[in-house]
Amino acid sequence: MTVLDHLGAAELRAAVCGYRDALRAHQDRLNRLNVYPVPDGDTGTNMALTLESVVTEMGAGGEMAAVCKAISHGSLMGARGNSGVILSQVLRGLTDGLRDRETVDAAALADALAQASTAAYGAVMRPVEGTILTVAREAAEAAQVEAKDGSATLVSVLEAAATAGAASLDRTPTLLPVLAEAGVVDAGGAGYLLLIDALLQVVDGRALPAAPAAAAAGPVAAHAMTTGDGHGSVGDLRYEVMFLLAADDGAVEGFKAAWMDVGDSIAIVGGDGLWNCHIHTDDIGAAIEAGVEAGRPTRIRVTDLAEQVAHEQCEREAEEATATGTAAGPATAGPATAPAAAAAPAPAPAPAEPVTTAVVAVASGEGATGILASLGARSVVAGGQSMNPSTAELLAAIEASNAEGVVLLPNNKNIVPVAHKAAEAASRPVQVVPTTSIAEGFAAMMGFDPEADAEVNAEAMAAAADDVAWGEVTWAVRDATTPAGPVHEGDHLAFLGHDVVAVAPGLAECACALLEQLVGDDHELVTIVEGAAATDDATGAVKAWLAQHRPGVEAEVLRGDQPLAAYLFSAE
């Protein structure tokens, strides 16, 4: 193969495709290296999924400017998790340095790598050394030093970056104690170096590094890692919240400041009115409300990090037990100096007592999950609108139910087909009650009897779900025309079932307009489930409206914390 002295659009595209392939091959290894900021074992997966989006966006060809635009936009739209968001900014910075050139020489490539590093640091509110940031910076610095030599080539610049990056990666445990404790290097930094490998593959035909066996990192406790500015710990924050934010660039600084007060591991990337936003927080509602105040959040995803960490820890313990030939013991404790709040998750509880029928339900929000559990659901899988669980996740919950049969409540119309697929693949009888809202799911639980078989339960639970009238209040993400009239971005929308029945600029006004149509004189109980965007003032106004206009109806308020519906109402 001819060694290249310039990169064109086709070569850049080939390098990005090669990087996607390398991340796929090394995905499991990177997942096992992942212990910071949370040991949830998804760095490799998130980086690979981010590159999948980039490759899809690039298509089959184009000039340099078009390829760079596709890389930048694809990485912004497809970024997953903390590592994916930072990686997207690396790629956006890299392409910003290349887009105005039809061919790229050694000096231009070195400058683009430096621009990528600078952009990555700019995406993170509280940069932490010993991560992908450090590896990308030190690799770029070495590339720039090499590029100053008049005889520098693409190969020599990339070799300098690869050598310095590898040395930087090896030093990451000296900068982040949690890496040293786990006996690993930084996962994101390891994933970044595969980009340099992919460029070298295109420039002089070197093979991509073969993926070794997954790193044998032992069980790792969720850790308390201060951010270096006294802000507090990162690893003990419960939830990961991500969304795309359509907002004026001038509003983003205020949004960043608001997020600094509610969480950490903050990464915000984008520009020109569109931003990909990531945070770890204990306050889902405040994180989403900040987005609503700044602009229009969409594709909201909420992940329970504690559940992910516990799952990953069990997998690591099982791998360690297999490797050593010993039974897996309880989760190991964290460092002796770690505060109690950052201790490892408790060992998994003993299997639940066997029952005739168990319920597996889908819900988003800690409150909604707790309500379903209190009503008798044996397992609640995280999911909902824009956050659909996979068939595998539903199947795992079914198989862990310790029941002769299972009733599955999808609680969202988009999840119903996935629920049927999981039911078909299960090793025990599964009945799907096709609930299309969490309100229907709550109502269905009123007909549940754990001692009856799954088929009898499904019939009773479906009847209970059909008996409840329900509605929800959410907000518009774009201008539109509805049966209830024109809608402007940011307006509140009231749904009676799946039909829009009211539009109003104010949350309380919209909720009361819905109740006017939802609640009749024959109803006795209205259940109000507050979402993450609900407010005390709006809830008070709703209760006051019911007291005045439906005095014979009792109101029960529950906290659901669902991310996309400010209120869920059901009337019985």
Coordinates of C-alpha atoms in Angstrom, one line a residue:
M1 CA 0.0 0.0 0.0
T2 CA 1.2 3.5 -0.8
V3 CA 1.9 5.6 2.3
L4 CA -0.2 8.8 2.2
D5 CA 1.2 12.2 2.6
H6 CA -2.2 13.9 2.5
L7 CA -5.7 13.0 3.7
G8 CA -8.7 13.7 1.5
A9 CA -12.4 13.3 2.2
A10 CA -12.5 9.6 1.2
E11 CA -9.6 8.8 3.5
L12 CA -11.2 10.7 6.4
R13 CA -14.4 8.8 5.9
A14 CA -12.5 5.5 5.7
A15 CA -10.7 6.3 9.0
V16 CA -14.0 7.1 10.7
C17 CA -15.5 3.8 9.5
G18 CA -12.4 2.0 10.7
Y19 CA -12.7 3.7 14.1
R20 CA -16.3 2.5 14.3
D21 CA -15.1 -1.1 13.6
A22 CA -12.3 -0.8 16.2
L23 CA -14.7 0.4 18.8
R24 CA -17.1 -2.5 18.0
A25 CA -14.2 -5.0 18.4
H26 CA -12.9 -3.5 21.6
Q27 CA -16.3 -2.7 23.1
D28 CA -16.3 -5.4 25.8
R29 CA -12.7 -4.5 26.8
L30 CA -13.6 -0.9 27.2
N31 CA -16.7 -1.7 29.2
R32 CA -14.6 -3.7 31.7
L33 CA -12.1 -0.8 32.0
N34 CA -15.0 1.6 32.9
V35 CA -14.8 2.6 36.5
Y36 CA -15.0 6.4 36.3
P37 CA -17.1 8.4 36.9
V38 CA -19.4 5.5 37.6
P39 CA -18.5 1.8 37.3
D40 CA -21.5 1.0 35.1
G41 CA -19.6 -0.8 32.3
D42 CA -20.9 1.1 29.3
T43 CA -18.1 3.2 28.0
G44 CA -17.3 0.9 25.1
T45 CA -21.0 0.5 24.2
N46 CA -21.6 4.3 24.3
M47 CA -18.5 5.1 22.2
A48 CA -19.4 2.5 19.6
L49 CA -23.1 3.6 19.4
T50 CA -21.9 7.2 19.0
L51 CA -19.7 6.2 16.0
E52 CA -22.6 4.1 14.5
S53 CA -24.6 7.3 14.3
V54 CA -21.6 9.1 12.7
V55 CA -21.1 6.4 10.0
T56 CA -24.8 6.4 9.2
E57 CA -24.8 10.2 8.9
M58 CA -21.8 10.2 6.6
G59 CA -23.4 8.0 3.9
A60 CA -21.3 6.9 0.9
G61 CA -19.3 9.9 -0.1
G62 CA -19.0 13.7 -0.4
E63 CA -16.5 16.5 -0.4
M64 CA -14.4 17.3 2.7
A65 CA -16.8 19.9 4.0
A66 CA -19.8 17.6 3.6
V67 CA -18.0 14.7 5.3
C68 CA -16.9 16.9 8.2
K69 CA -20.5 18.3 8.5
A70 CA -21.9 14.7 8.6
I71 CA -19.3 13.6 11.2
S72 CA -20.1 16.6 13.4
H73 CA -23.8 16.4 13.2
G74 CA -23.9 12.6 13.5
S75 CA -21.8 12.6 16.6
L76 CA -24.0 15.4 18.1
M77 CA -27.2 13.6 17.5
G78 CA -26.0 10.1 18.4
A79 CA -23.8 10.8 21.4
R80 CA -24.5 8.3 24.2
G81 CA -23.5 8.6 27.8
N82 CA -20.7 10.7 29.3
S83 CA -18.0 9.1 27.1
G84 CA -20.1 9.5 24.0
V85 CA -20.8 13.1 24.5
I86 CA -17.1 13.9 25.1
L87 CA -16.1 11.8 22.1
S88 CA -18.6 13.7 20.0
Q89 CA -16.9 16.9 20.9
V90 CA -13.5 15.4 20.0
L91 CA -14.9 14.6 16.6
R92 CA -16.5 18.0 16.2
G93 CA -13.3 19.8 17.1
L94 CA -11.3 17.6 14.7
T95 CA -13.7 18.3 11.8
D96 CA -13.7 22.0 12.6
G97 CA -10.0 21.9 11.9
L98 CA -10.4 20.0 8.6
R99 CA -13.6 21.2 7.0
D100 CA -12.1 24.1 5.0
R101 CA -9.4 21.9 3.4
E102 CA -9.8 19.5 0.6
T103 CA -6.6 17.7 1.6
V104 CA -4.9 17.6 5.0
D105 CA -1.1 17.5 5.5
A106 CA 0.9 16.6 8.6
A107 CA 0.8 20.1 10.2
A108 CA -3.0 20.5 9.5
L109 CA -3.7 17.1 11.1
A110 CA -1.7 18.0 14.2
D111 CA -3.6 21.3 14.5
A112 CA -6.9 19.5 14.1
L113 CA -6.0 17.0 16.9
A114 CA -5.2 20.0 19.1
Q115 CA -8.5 21.6 18.2
A116 CA -10.2 18.3 19.1
S117 CA -8.6 18.3 22.5
T118 CA -9.5 21.9 23.2
A119 CA -13.1 21.3 22.2
A120 CA -13.3 18.2 24.5
Y121 CA -12.2 20.3 27.5
G122 CA -14.7 22.9 26.6
A123 CA -17.5 20.4 26.7
V124 CA -16.9 19.4 30.3
M125 CA -18.0 21.7 33.1
R126 CA -15.5 20.3 35.6
P127 CA -12.6 18.7 33.7
V128 CA -10.9 15.8 35.5
E129 CA -7.4 14.7 34.6
G130 CA -6.6 11.0 34.1
T131 CA -9.4 10.7 31.7
I132 CA -9.9 10.8 27.9
L133 CA -9.3 14.6 28.2
T134 CA -5.7 14.0 29.4
V135 CA -4.9 11.3 26.8
A136 CA -6.3 13.4 23.9
R137 CA -4.4 16.5 25.1
E138 CA -1.0 14.8 25.5
A139 CA -1.4 13.0 22.2
A140 CA -2.2 16.3 20.4
E141 CA 0.7 18.1 22.1
A142 CA 3.1 15.4 20.9
A143 CA 1.7 15.6 17.4
Q144 CA 2.2 19.4 17.3
V145 CA 5.8 19.1 18.4
E146 CA 6.5 16.5 15.7
A147 CA 4.7 18.7 13.1
K148 CA 7.2 21.5 13.7
D149 CA 9.9 19.4 12.1
G150 CA 10.1 20.3 8.5
S151 CA 10.3 16.7 7.5
A152 CA 7.2 15.6 9.4
T153 CA 4.8 13.3 7.6
L154 CA 1.3 12.1 8.4
V155 CA 2.8 8.9 9.6
S156 CA 5.3 10.6 11.9
V157 CA 2.7 12.9 13.4
L158 CA 0.3 10.0 14.1
E159 CA 3.1 7.9 15.5
A160 CA 4.0 10.7 17.9
A161 CA 0.4 11.0 18.9
A162 CA 0.1 7.3 19.4
T163 CA 3.2 6.9 21.5
A164 CA 2.5 9.9 23.7
G165 CA -1.2 8.9 24.0
A166 CA -0.2 5.4 25.1
A167 CA 2.2 6.7 27.7
S168 CA -0.5 9.1 28.9
L169 CA -3.0 6.3 29.1
D170 CA -0.6 4.3 31.2
R171 CA -0.3 7.2 33.6
T172 CA -4.0 7.7 34.1
P173 CA -4.0 5.5 37.3
T174 CA -1.6 7.9 38.9
L175 CA -4.0 10.8 38.3
L176 CA -7.2 9.0 39.2
P177 CA -6.9 6.9 42.4
V178 CA -10.1 4.9 41.5
L179 CA -8.3 3.6 38.4
A180 CA -5.3 2.5 40.5
E181 CA -7.6 0.8 43.0
A182 CA -9.3 -1.2 40.3
G183 CA -6.1 -2.0 38.5
V184 CA -7.2 -0.5 35.2
V185 CA -6.4 2.5 32.9
D186 CA -9.1 5.0 31.8
A187 CA -11.7 3.4 29.4
G188 CA -12.4 6.6 27.5
G189 CA -8.7 7.3 27.0
A190 CA -8.2 3.7 25.7
G191 CA -11.1 4.3 23.3
Y192 CA -9.7 7.5 22.0
L193 CA -6.4 5.9 21.0
L194 CA -8.3 3.6 18.7
L195 CA -9.0 6.8 16.6
I196 CA -5.3 7.3 16.1
D197 CA -5.0 3.6 15.2
A198 CA -7.7 4.0 12.6
L199 CA -6.0 7.0 11.1
L200 CA -2.7 5.0 10.9
Q201 CA -4.6 2.1 9.2
V202 CA -5.7 4.5 6.4
V203 CA -2.4 6.4 6.1
D204 CA 0.0 3.5 5.9
G205 CA -2.0 0.3 6.0
R206 CA -1.4 -0.8 9.6
A207 CA -3.8 -3.4 11.0
L208 CA -6.1 -2.2 13.7
P209 CA -5.1 -3.6 17.1
A210 CA -6.7 -7.0 17.8
A211 CA -9.1 -6.9 20.7
P212 CA -7.7 -8.8 23.7
A213 CA -9.9 -10.7 26.1
A214 CA -12.0 -8.3 28.2
A215 CA -10.1 -6.6 31.0
A216 CA -10.4 -8.7 34.1
A217 CA -11.3 -5.8 36.4
G218 CA -12.6 -7.1 39.7
P219 CA -15.7 -5.8 41.4
V220 CA -15.6 -2.1 41.9
A221 CA -17.6 0.0 44.3
A222 CA -19.3 3.2 43.3
H223 CA -16.8 5.7 44.6
A224 CA -16.8 9.2 46.0
M225 CA -14.5 11.2 43.7
T226 CA -14.3 14.9 44.4
T227 CA -14.1 17.1 41.4
G228 CA -11.1 19.0 42.7
D229 CA -13.0 22.2 43.5
G230 CA -14.6 21.0 46.6
H231 CA -17.9 20.5 44.8
G232 CA -18.5 17.1 46.1
S233 CA -18.7 13.5 45.0
V234 CA -19.5 12.2 41.5
G235 CA -19.9 8.5 41.9
D236 CA -22.8 8.6 44.4
L237 CA -25.2 10.6 42.2
R238 CA -28.1 8.3 41.3
Y239 CA -29.3 9.2 37.8
E240 CA -27.9 10.0 34.4
V241 CA -30.1 12.4 32.5
M242 CA -29.5 13.1 28.8
F243 CA -31.4 15.1 26.2
L244 CA -31.1 17.1 23.1
L245 CA -31.7 20.8 23.8
A246 CA -33.0 23.2 21.1
A247 CA -32.0 26.6 22.5
D248 CA -30.5 29.9 21.5
D249 CA -26.7 29.8 22.0
G250 CA -27.1 32.8 24.4
A251 CA -29.3 30.8 26.7
V252 CA -26.8 28.0 27.2
E253 CA -24.5 29.7 29.7
G254 CA -27.4 30.2 32.1
F255 CA -28.4 26.6 31.5
K256 CA -24.9 25.4 32.3
A257 CA -24.9 27.4 35.5
A258 CA -28.2 25.9 36.5
W259 CA -26.9 22.4 35.9
M260 CA -23.8 23.2 38.0
D261 CA -26.1 23.5 41.0
V262 CA -27.9 20.2 40.5
G263 CA -25.3 17.6 39.5
D264 CA -21.9 16.6 38.1
S265 CA -20.3 14.8 35.2
I266 CA -21.8 17.5 33.1
A267 CA -21.0 17.5 29.4
I268 CA -22.8 19.9 27.0
V269 CA -21.8 19.9 23.3
G270 CA -23.2 21.5 20.2
G271 CA -24.0 25.0 18.9
D272 CA -26.1 26.8 16.4
G273 CA -29.2 26.2 18.4
L274 CA -28.8 22.5 19.1
W275 CA -27.0 20.9 22.1
N276 CA -26.5 17.4 23.4
C277 CA -26.6 17.5 27.2
H278 CA -25.5 15.0 29.9
I279 CA -25.5 15.1 33.7
H280 CA -25.4 12.9 36.7
T281 CA -27.8 14.1 39.4
D282 CA -30.1 13.2 42.2
D283 CA -32.7 15.6 41.0
I284 CA -34.2 14.6 37.7
G285 CA -36.9 17.2 37.8
A286 CA -34.5 20.1 38.3
A287 CA -32.2 18.9 35.5
I288 CA -35.1 18.7 33.1
E289 CA -36.7 22.0 34.3
A290 CA -33.4 23.8 33.6
G291 CA -33.7 22.5 30.0
V292 CA -37.3 23.7 29.7
E293 CA -36.3 27.1 30.9
A294 CA -33.5 27.4 28.4
G295 CA -35.3 26.0 25.4
R296 CA -36.9 22.7 24.2
P297 CA -35.5 19.4 25.5
T298 CA -36.3 16.3 23.4
R299 CA -35.1 12.7 23.4
I300 CA -35.0 12.7 27.2
R301 CA -33.3 9.6 28.6
V302 CA -33.1 8.9 32.3
T303 CA -30.9 6.0 33.6
D304 CA -30.8 4.7 37.1
L305 CA -27.0 4.5 37.6
A306 CA -27.3 2.6 40.9
E307 CA -29.1 -0.2 39.0
Q308 CA -26.5 -0.2 36.3
V309 CA -23.7 -0.3 38.8
A310 CA -25.2 -3.2 40.7
H311 CA -25.8 -5.1 37.4
E312 CA -22.2 -4.5 36.3
Q313 CA -20.8 -5.4 39.7
C314 CA -22.7 -8.8 39.6
E315 CA -21.2 -9.5 36.1
R316 CA -17.7 -8.7 37.3
E317 CA -18.1 -10.9 40.3
A318 CA -19.4 -13.7 38.2
E319 CA -16.4 -13.3 35.8
E320 CA -14.0 -13.3 38.7
A321 CA -15.5 -16.4 40.2
T322 CA -15.3 -18.2 36.8
A323 CA -11.7 -17.2 36.4
T324 CA -10.6 -18.2 39.9
G325 CA -13.0 -21.2 40.3
T326 CA -14.5 -19.8 43.4
A327 CA -18.1 -18.9 44.2
A328 CA -18.9 -15.2 43.8
G329 CA -19.2 -13.5 47.2
P330 CA -20.9 -10.3 48.2
A331 CA -19.8 -7.0 46.6
T332 CA -16.6 -5.7 47.9
A333 CA -16.5 -2.5 49.8
G334 CA -15.0 0.7 48.5
P335 CA -11.9 2.4 49.8
A336 CA -11.7 2.6 53.6
T337 CA -11.7 6.4 53.4
A338 CA -14.8 6.6 51.3
P339 CA -17.9 8.1 53.0
A340 CA -20.8 5.8 53.7
A341 CA -22.9 7.3 51.0
A342 CA -20.5 6.1 48.4
A343 CA -20.3 2.5 49.6
A344 CA -20.8 -0.4 47.2
P345 CA -24.4 -1.3 46.5
A346 CA -25.8 -3.9 48.8
P347 CA -25.5 -7.5 47.6
A348 CA -28.5 -8.6 45.5
P349 CA -31.4 -9.8 47.7
A350 CA -32.2 -13.4 48.0
P351 CA -34.6 -14.6 45.2
A352 CA -38.2 -13.7 45.9
E353 CA -40.5 -16.3 47.1
P354 CA -42.0 -18.3 44.2
V355 CA -45.5 -17.2 43.3
T356 CA -48.1 -18.4 40.8
T357 CA -48.0 -15.1 38.8
A358 CA -45.6 -12.2 38.9
V359 CA -46.0 -8.8 37.2
V360 CA -43.2 -7.2 35.2
A361 CA -44.0 -3.6 34.4
V362 CA -42.2 -0.7 32.6
A363 CA -42.0 2.8 34.0
S364 CA -39.7 5.8 34.1
G365 CA -39.2 7.8 37.3
E366 CA -38.4 6.6 40.8
G367 CA -41.8 7.5 42.1
A368 CA -43.7 5.6 39.4
T369 CA -41.4 2.7 40.0
G370 CA -42.1 2.8 43.7
I371 CA -45.9 3.0 43.1
L372 CA -45.9 -0.1 40.9
A373 CA -43.8 -2.0 43.4
S374 CA -46.2 -1.0 46.2
L375 CA -49.1 -2.3 44.2
G376 CA -47.4 -5.7 43.8
A377 CA -45.2 -5.5 40.7
R378 CA -42.3 -7.9 41.2
S379 CA -40.0 -6.2 38.7
V380 CA -40.1 -2.7 37.1
V381 CA -37.9 -2.2 34.0
A382 CA -36.8 1.4 33.3
G383 CA -38.4 2.7 30.2
G384 CA -41.1 4.8 28.7
Q385 CA -41.6 7.5 26.0
S386 CA -38.2 8.0 24.1
M387 CA -36.6 5.5 26.5
N388 CA -37.9 2.1 25.3
P389 CA -36.4 -1.0 26.9
S390 CA -35.0 -3.8 24.7
T391 CA -36.5 -7.2 24.3
A392 CA -33.5 -8.6 26.2
E393 CA -34.2 -6.3 29.2
L394 CA -37.8 -7.4 29.4
L395 CA -36.9 -11.0 29.0
A396 CA -34.3 -10.8 31.8
A397 CA -36.9 -9.5 34.2
I398 CA -39.3 -12.2 33.2
E399 CA -36.8 -15.0 33.7
A400 CA -35.8 -13.6 37.1
S401 CA -39.4 -13.4 38.3
N402 CA -39.4 -16.8 40.1
A403 CA -43.0 -17.3 39.0
E404 CA -45.0 -19.9 37.1
G405 CA -46.3 -17.3 34.8
V406 CA -45.9 -13.5 34.2
V407 CA -48.1 -10.6 33.3
L408 CA -46.2 -8.0 31.4
L409 CA -47.4 -4.3 31.5
P410 CA -45.6 -2.2 28.8
N411 CA -47.4 1.0 29.9
N412 CA -46.5 2.7 26.5
K413 CA -47.9 2.0 23.1
N414 CA -44.4 1.9 21.5
I415 CA -43.3 -0.8 24.0
V416 CA -46.3 -3.1 23.3
P417 CA -44.6 -4.8 20.3
V418 CA -41.4 -5.3 22.2
A419 CA -43.4 -6.8 25.1
H420 CA -45.0 -9.4 22.7
K421 CA -41.5 -10.3 21.4
A422 CA -40.2 -10.9 24.9
A423 CA -43.3 -13.0 25.8
E424 CA -42.7 -15.2 22.7
A425 CA -39.1 -15.8 23.7
A426 CA -39.7 -16.5 27.4
S427 CA -39.3 -19.9 29.0
R428 CA -42.6 -19.5 31.0
P429 CA -46.1 -18.4 30.1
V430 CA -46.3 -14.6 29.7
Q431 CA -49.5 -12.7 29.2
V432 CA -49.2 -9.1 27.8
V433 CA -51.8 -6.7 29.0
P434 CA -51.3 -3.9 26.4
T435 CA -51.4 -0.9 28.7
T436 CA -50.4 2.2 26.8
S437 CA -49.9 4.6 29.8
I438 CA -48.6 4.4 33.3
A439 CA -52.1 5.4 34.5
E440 CA -53.5 2.3 32.8
G441 CA -50.7 0.3 34.4
F442 CA -51.6 1.5 37.9
A443 CA -55.3 0.7 37.3
A444 CA -54.4 -2.8 36.0
M445 CA -52.6 -3.5 39.2
M446 CA -55.9 -3.2 41.0
G447 CA -57.0 -6.4 39.4
F448 CA -53.8 -8.4 40.2
D449 CA -53.9 -11.6 42.3
P450 CA -50.5 -13.3 42.7
E451 CA -52.2 -16.6 43.5
A452 CA -54.2 -16.7 40.3
D453 CA -52.6 -18.0 37.1
A454 CA -51.3 -15.5 34.5
E455 CA -54.2 -16.0 32.1
V456 CA -56.8 -15.3 34.8
N457 CA -54.8 -12.3 36.0
A458 CA -54.4 -10.9 32.5
E459 CA -58.2 -10.9 32.0
A460 CA -58.9 -9.2 35.3
M461 CA -56.1 -6.7 34.9
A462 CA -57.1 -5.7 31.4
A463 CA -60.7 -5.1 32.6
A464 CA -59.4 -2.9 35.4
A465 CA -57.3 -0.9 33.0
D466 CA -60.2 -0.4 30.7
D467 CA -62.4 0.9 33.5
V468 CA -60.1 3.9 34.3
A469 CA -60.3 7.2 32.4
W470 CA -56.9 8.8 32.1
G471 CA -55.1 11.8 30.7
E472 CA -51.8 13.6 30.8
V473 CA -50.3 17.0 30.5
T474 CA -47.0 17.5 28.6
W475 CA -45.5 20.3 26.5
A476 CA -45.1 20.9 22.8
V477 CA -41.7 20.6 21.2
R478 CA -42.6 22.3 18.0
D479 CA -45.4 24.4 16.4
A480 CA -48.3 22.3 15.2
T481 CA -52.0 22.1 14.5
T482 CA -54.1 19.9 16.7
P483 CA -57.8 19.1 17.1
A484 CA -57.7 21.4 20.1
G485 CA -56.3 24.3 18.1
P486 CA -52.9 25.6 17.0
V487 CA -49.9 24.8 19.2
H488 CA -46.8 26.8 19.7
E489 CA -43.5 25.4 20.9
G490 CA -43.4 25.5 24.7
D491 CA -47.2 25.4 25.1
H492 CA -48.7 22.8 27.4
L493 CA -50.8 20.0 25.8
A494 CA -53.5 18.0 27.5
F495 CA -54.2 14.4 26.3
L496 CA -57.4 12.6 27.1
G497 CA -56.1 9.1 26.4
H498 CA -54.2 9.6 23.2
D499 CA -56.2 12.6 21.9
V500 CA -55.2 16.2 22.3
V501 CA -58.1 18.0 24.0
A502 CA -56.6 21.2 25.3
V503 CA -53.8 23.6 24.7
A504 CA -52.7 26.4 27.1
P505 CA -49.5 28.4 27.8
G506 CA -49.7 27.7 31.5
L507 CA -49.3 24.3 33.2
A508 CA -52.1 24.7 35.8
E509 CA -54.5 26.1 33.1
C510 CA -53.9 23.2 30.8
A511 CA -54.3 20.6 33.6
C512 CA -57.6 22.1 34.8
A513 CA -58.9 22.2 31.2
L514 CA -58.1 18.5 31.0
L515 CA -59.9 17.7 34.3
E516 CA -63.0 19.5 33.0
Q517 CA -63.3 16.8 30.3
L518 CA -61.8 13.8 32.2
V519 CA -63.6 13.9 35.6
G520 CA -67.4 13.5 35.7
D521 CA -69.9 13.7 38.5
D522 CA -70.0 9.9 38.7
H523 CA -66.3 9.6 39.5
E524 CA -65.2 9.2 43.1
L525 CA -61.4 9.3 43.0
V526 CA -58.9 11.3 40.9
T527 CA -55.3 10.2 41.2
I528 CA -52.8 12.9 40.4
V529 CA -49.3 11.6 39.6
E530 CA -46.8 14.4 39.6
G531 CA -44.0 14.3 37.0
A532 CA -40.5 15.8 37.1
A533 CA -41.8 19.1 35.7
A534 CA -44.8 19.4 38.1
T535 CA -44.7 22.4 40.5
D536 CA -46.3 22.9 43.9
D537 CA -48.2 25.9 42.6
A538 CA -49.7 24.0 39.7
T539 CA -50.6 21.0 41.9
G540 CA -52.3 23.4 44.4
A541 CA -54.3 24.9 41.6
V542 CA -55.4 21.5 40.3
K543 CA -56.6 20.5 43.8
A544 CA -58.4 23.8 44.3
W545 CA -60.2 23.3 40.9
L546 CA -61.3 19.9 41.9
A547 CA -62.6 21.1 45.2
Q548 CA -64.6 23.8 43.6
H549 CA -65.9 22.1 40.4
R550 CA -66.0 18.4 41.5
P551 CA -66.6 18.6 45.3
G552 CA -67.7 15.0 45.5
V553 CA -64.4 13.6 44.2
E554 CA -61.5 12.8 46.4
A555 CA -58.0 13.7 45.1
E556 CA -54.9 11.6 45.8
V557 CA -51.5 13.1 44.9
L558 CA -48.6 10.7 44.2
R559 CA -45.0 11.6 43.2
G560 CA -44.1 9.8 40.0
D561 CA -41.1 11.8 38.7
Q562 CA -41.9 10.7 35.1
P563 CA -39.7 12.9 32.8
L564 CA -42.1 13.7 29.9
A565 CA -45.5 14.2 31.5
A566 CA -45.9 17.0 34.0
Y567 CA -49.0 15.3 35.3
L568 CA -50.8 12.0 34.8
F569 CA -54.4 11.9 35.9
S570 CA -56.8 8.9 36.3
A571 CA -60.4 9.0 37.3
E572 CA -62.4 6.2 38.9

